[in-house]
Coordinates of C-alpha atoms and ligand atoms in Angstrom, one line a residue:
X1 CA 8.1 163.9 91.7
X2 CA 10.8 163.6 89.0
X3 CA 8.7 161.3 87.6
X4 CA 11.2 161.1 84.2
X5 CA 9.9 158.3 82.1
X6 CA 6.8 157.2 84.1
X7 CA 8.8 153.9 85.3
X8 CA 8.2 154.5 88.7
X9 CA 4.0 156.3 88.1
X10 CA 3.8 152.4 86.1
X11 CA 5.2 150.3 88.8
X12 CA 3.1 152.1 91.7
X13 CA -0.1 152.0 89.8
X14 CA 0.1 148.2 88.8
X15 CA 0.7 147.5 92.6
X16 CA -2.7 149.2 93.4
X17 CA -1.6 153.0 94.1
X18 CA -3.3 155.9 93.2
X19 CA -0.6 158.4 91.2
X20 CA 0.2 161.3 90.3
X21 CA 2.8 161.9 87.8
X22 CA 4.5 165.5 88.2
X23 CA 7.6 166.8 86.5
X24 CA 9.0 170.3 85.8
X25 CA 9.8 169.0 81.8
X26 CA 6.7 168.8 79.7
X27 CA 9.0 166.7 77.4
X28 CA 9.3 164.2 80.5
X29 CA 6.0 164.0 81.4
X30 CA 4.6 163.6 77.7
X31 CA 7.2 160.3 77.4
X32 CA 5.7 159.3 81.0
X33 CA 1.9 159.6 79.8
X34 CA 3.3 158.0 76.6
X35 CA 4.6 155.0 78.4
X36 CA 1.9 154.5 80.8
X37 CA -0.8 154.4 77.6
X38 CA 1.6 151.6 76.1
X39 CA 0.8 149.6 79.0
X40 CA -2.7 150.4 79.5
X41 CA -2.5 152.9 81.9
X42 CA -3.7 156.7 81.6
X43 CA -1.6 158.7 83.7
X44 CA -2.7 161.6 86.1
X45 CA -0.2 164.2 85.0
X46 CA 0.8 167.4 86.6
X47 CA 3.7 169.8 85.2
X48 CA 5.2 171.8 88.6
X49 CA 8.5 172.3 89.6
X50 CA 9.4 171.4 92.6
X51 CA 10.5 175.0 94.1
X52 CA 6.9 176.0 93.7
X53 CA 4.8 172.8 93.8
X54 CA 1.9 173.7 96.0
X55 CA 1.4 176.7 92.9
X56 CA -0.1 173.9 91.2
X57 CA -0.6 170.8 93.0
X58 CA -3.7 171.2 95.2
X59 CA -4.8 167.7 96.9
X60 CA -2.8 166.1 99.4
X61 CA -0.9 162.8 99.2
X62 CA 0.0 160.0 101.8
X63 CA 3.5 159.9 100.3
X64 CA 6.0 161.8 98.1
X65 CA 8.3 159.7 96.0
X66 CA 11.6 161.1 94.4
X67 CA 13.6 158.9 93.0
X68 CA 16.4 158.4 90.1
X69 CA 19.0 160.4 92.3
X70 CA 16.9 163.7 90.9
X71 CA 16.9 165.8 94.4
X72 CA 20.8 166.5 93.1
X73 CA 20.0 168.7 90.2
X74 CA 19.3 171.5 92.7
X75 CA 22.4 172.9 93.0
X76 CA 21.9 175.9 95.7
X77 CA 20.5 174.9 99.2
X78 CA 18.4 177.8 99.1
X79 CA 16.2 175.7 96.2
X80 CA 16.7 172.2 97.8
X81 CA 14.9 173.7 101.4
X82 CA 12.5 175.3 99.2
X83 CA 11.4 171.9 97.7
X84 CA 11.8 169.9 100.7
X85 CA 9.4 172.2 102.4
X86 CA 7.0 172.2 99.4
X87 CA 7.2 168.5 99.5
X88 CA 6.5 168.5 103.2
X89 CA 3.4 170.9 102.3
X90 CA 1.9 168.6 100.3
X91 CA 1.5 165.7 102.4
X92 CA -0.9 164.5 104.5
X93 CA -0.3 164.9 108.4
X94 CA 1.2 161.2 108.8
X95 CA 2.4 161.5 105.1
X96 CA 6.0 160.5 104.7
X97 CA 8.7 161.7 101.5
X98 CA 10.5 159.0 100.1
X99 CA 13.4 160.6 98.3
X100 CA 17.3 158.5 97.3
X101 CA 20.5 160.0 96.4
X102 CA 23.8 158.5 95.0
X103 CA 26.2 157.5 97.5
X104 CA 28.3 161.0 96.8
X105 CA 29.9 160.9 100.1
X106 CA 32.1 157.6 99.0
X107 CA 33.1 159.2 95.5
X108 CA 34.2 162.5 97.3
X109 CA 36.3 160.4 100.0
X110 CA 37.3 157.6 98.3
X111 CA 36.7 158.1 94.7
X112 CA 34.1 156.1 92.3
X113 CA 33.8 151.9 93.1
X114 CA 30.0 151.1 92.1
X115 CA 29.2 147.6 92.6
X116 CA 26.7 148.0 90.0
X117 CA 24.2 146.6 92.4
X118 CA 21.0 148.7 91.6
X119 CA 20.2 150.2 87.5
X120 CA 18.6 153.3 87.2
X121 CA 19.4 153.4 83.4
X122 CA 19.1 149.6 82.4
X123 CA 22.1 147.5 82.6
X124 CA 23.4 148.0 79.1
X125 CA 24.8 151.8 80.5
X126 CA 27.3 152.7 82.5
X127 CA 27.1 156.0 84.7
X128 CA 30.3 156.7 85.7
X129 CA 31.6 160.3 87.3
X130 CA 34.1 162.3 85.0
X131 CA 34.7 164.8 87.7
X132 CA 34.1 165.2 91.3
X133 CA 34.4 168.2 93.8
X134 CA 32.1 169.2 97.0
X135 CA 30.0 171.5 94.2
X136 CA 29.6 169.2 91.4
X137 CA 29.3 165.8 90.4
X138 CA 29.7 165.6 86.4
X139 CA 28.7 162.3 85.3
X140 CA 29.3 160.5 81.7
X141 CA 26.8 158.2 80.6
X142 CA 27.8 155.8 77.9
X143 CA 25.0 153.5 76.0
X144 CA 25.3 150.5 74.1
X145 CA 25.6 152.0 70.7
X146 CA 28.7 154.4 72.2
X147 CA 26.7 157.6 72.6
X148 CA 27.7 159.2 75.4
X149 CA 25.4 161.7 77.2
X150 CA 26.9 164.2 79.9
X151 CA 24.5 165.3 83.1
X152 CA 26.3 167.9 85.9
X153 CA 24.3 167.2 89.0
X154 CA 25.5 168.5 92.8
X155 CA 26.8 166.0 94.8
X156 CA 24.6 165.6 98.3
X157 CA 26.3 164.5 101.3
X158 CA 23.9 161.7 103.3
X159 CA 23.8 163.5 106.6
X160 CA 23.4 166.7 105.1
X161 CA 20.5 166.2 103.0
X162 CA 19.3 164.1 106.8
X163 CA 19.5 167.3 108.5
X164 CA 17.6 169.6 105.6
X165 CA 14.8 166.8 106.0
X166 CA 14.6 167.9 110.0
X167 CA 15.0 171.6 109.5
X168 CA 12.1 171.8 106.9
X169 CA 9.7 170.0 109.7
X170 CA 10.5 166.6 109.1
X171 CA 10.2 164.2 112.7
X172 CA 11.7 160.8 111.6
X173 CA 14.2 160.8 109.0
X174 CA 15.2 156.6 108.1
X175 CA 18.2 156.2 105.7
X176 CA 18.6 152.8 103.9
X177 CA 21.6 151.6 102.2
X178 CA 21.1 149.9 98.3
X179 CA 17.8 148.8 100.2
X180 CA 19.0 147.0 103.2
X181 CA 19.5 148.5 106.7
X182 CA 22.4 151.4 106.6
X183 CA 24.5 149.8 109.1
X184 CA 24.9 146.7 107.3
X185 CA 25.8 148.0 104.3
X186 CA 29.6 149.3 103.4
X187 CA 29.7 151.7 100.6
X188 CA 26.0 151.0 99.0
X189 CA 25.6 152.4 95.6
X190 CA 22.4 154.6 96.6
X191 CA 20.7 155.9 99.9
X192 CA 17.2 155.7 100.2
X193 CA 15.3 158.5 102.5
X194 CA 11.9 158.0 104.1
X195 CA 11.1 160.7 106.2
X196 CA 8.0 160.7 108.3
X197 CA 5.8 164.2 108.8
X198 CA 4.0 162.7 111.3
X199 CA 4.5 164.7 115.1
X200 CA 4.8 161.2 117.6
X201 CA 6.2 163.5 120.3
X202 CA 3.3 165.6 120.3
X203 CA 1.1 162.5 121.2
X204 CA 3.1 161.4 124.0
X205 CA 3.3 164.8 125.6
X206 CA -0.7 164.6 125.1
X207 CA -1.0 161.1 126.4
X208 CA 1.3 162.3 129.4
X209 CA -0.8 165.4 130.0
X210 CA -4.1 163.3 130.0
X211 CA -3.0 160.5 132.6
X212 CA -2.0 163.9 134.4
X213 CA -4.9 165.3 134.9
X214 CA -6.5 161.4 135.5
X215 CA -4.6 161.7 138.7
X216 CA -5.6 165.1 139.5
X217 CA -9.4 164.6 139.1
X218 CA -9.2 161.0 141.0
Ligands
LIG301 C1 16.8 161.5 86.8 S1 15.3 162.0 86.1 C2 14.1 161.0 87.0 C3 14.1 159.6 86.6 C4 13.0 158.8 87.3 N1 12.6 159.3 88.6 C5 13.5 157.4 87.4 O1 14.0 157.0 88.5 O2 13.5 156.7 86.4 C6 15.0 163.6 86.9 C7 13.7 164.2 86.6 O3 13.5 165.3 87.5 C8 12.9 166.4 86.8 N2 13.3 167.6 87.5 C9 14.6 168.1 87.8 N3 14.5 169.2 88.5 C10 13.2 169.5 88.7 C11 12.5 170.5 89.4 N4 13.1 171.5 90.0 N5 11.1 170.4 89.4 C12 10.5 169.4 88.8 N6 11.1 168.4 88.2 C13 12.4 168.4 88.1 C14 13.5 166.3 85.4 O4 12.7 166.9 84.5 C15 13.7 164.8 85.2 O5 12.5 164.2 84.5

């Protein structure tokens, strides 16, 4: 999902995944097929947004990847459950969503400190937030050659977006911190989601009901 250049569609095919490269923007996703042919790749591309994915994405997947802090361009919770749950649709029954955010909780508490740590936009930019309030998150991009870009994205509390991942079905929700574990890390740049579809409870209460009836029959 919000597969934007194709960096990410690249990376996971040269490591041995199977992809497929979906994007609401045709734009996007003829720049993605454009840069996966530059490096020899042909790209399986679908264009779906994500409010209505399973309208056009019809297989199943063992994972769902969203990354470059895209999730916060929804900006009602209305559309972030409806993609959540289409994301949640399209995976397989032990599929899990992998999905990251921007650390927005420690710009609305404590204002902007970015270590810079992690790049999304190569190092040569800065992304830096003009304005911040609990409904939006304007950010100014500046490049190299002084070109500055402007992007107004909503900014996604950690433990909410934690708790939209349960609602929608979601059993195991893990949150990492710039990569490491979240406790270990104070004020990371970026959280990382991975939340798990798969239903463990389920087997246990099956595995319990079994031995059960194990000691019934004996
Ligand atoms: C920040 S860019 C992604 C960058 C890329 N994932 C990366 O990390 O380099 C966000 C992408 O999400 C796509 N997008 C935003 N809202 C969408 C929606 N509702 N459905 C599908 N794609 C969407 C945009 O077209 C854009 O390409």
């Amino acid at each position: 999902m919000a597969a934007g250049t194709g960096f990410h569609s690249v990376r996971l095919i040269e490591a041995g995944f199977e992809v497929c490269t979906v994007d609401g923007s045709a734009e996007m996703l003829t720049k993605a097929f454009a840069n996966g042919r530059d490096r020899g790749h042909v790209l399986r591309t679908i264009q779906a947004d994500w409010r209505w994915l399973n309208r056009d994405v019809h297989a199943s997947y063992d994972a769902v990847i969203c990354l470059g802090n895209s999730f916060t361009h929804l900006f009602s919770e209305r559309d972030r459950r409806k993609a959540l749950a289409e994301f949640y649709a399209v995976l397989k029954h032990d599929g899990c969503l992998i999905l990251d955010q921007r650390n927005y909780d420690t710009m609305l508490d404590h204002g902007f400190q970015s270590q810079h740590k992690y790049y999304y936009c190569g190092r040569q930019v800065r992304a830096e937030p003009e304005y911040i309030d609990d409904g939006l998150a304007r950010f100014r991009y500046t490049f190299p050659d002084d070109s500055v870009f402007h992007l107004n994205m909503f900014p996604i509390r950690r433990d909410y977006v934690r708790r939209l991942m349960h609602e929608v079905g979601f059993q195991k929700v893990s949150t990492y911190a710039d990569f490491e574990d979240d406790d270990k890390e104070q004020d990371p740049d970026f959280f990382i989601h991975v939340a798990e579809k798969c239903y463990d409870a389920g087997t246990e209460a099956l595995e319990d009901a079994f031995s059960a009836s194990d000691k019934e029959i004996k």
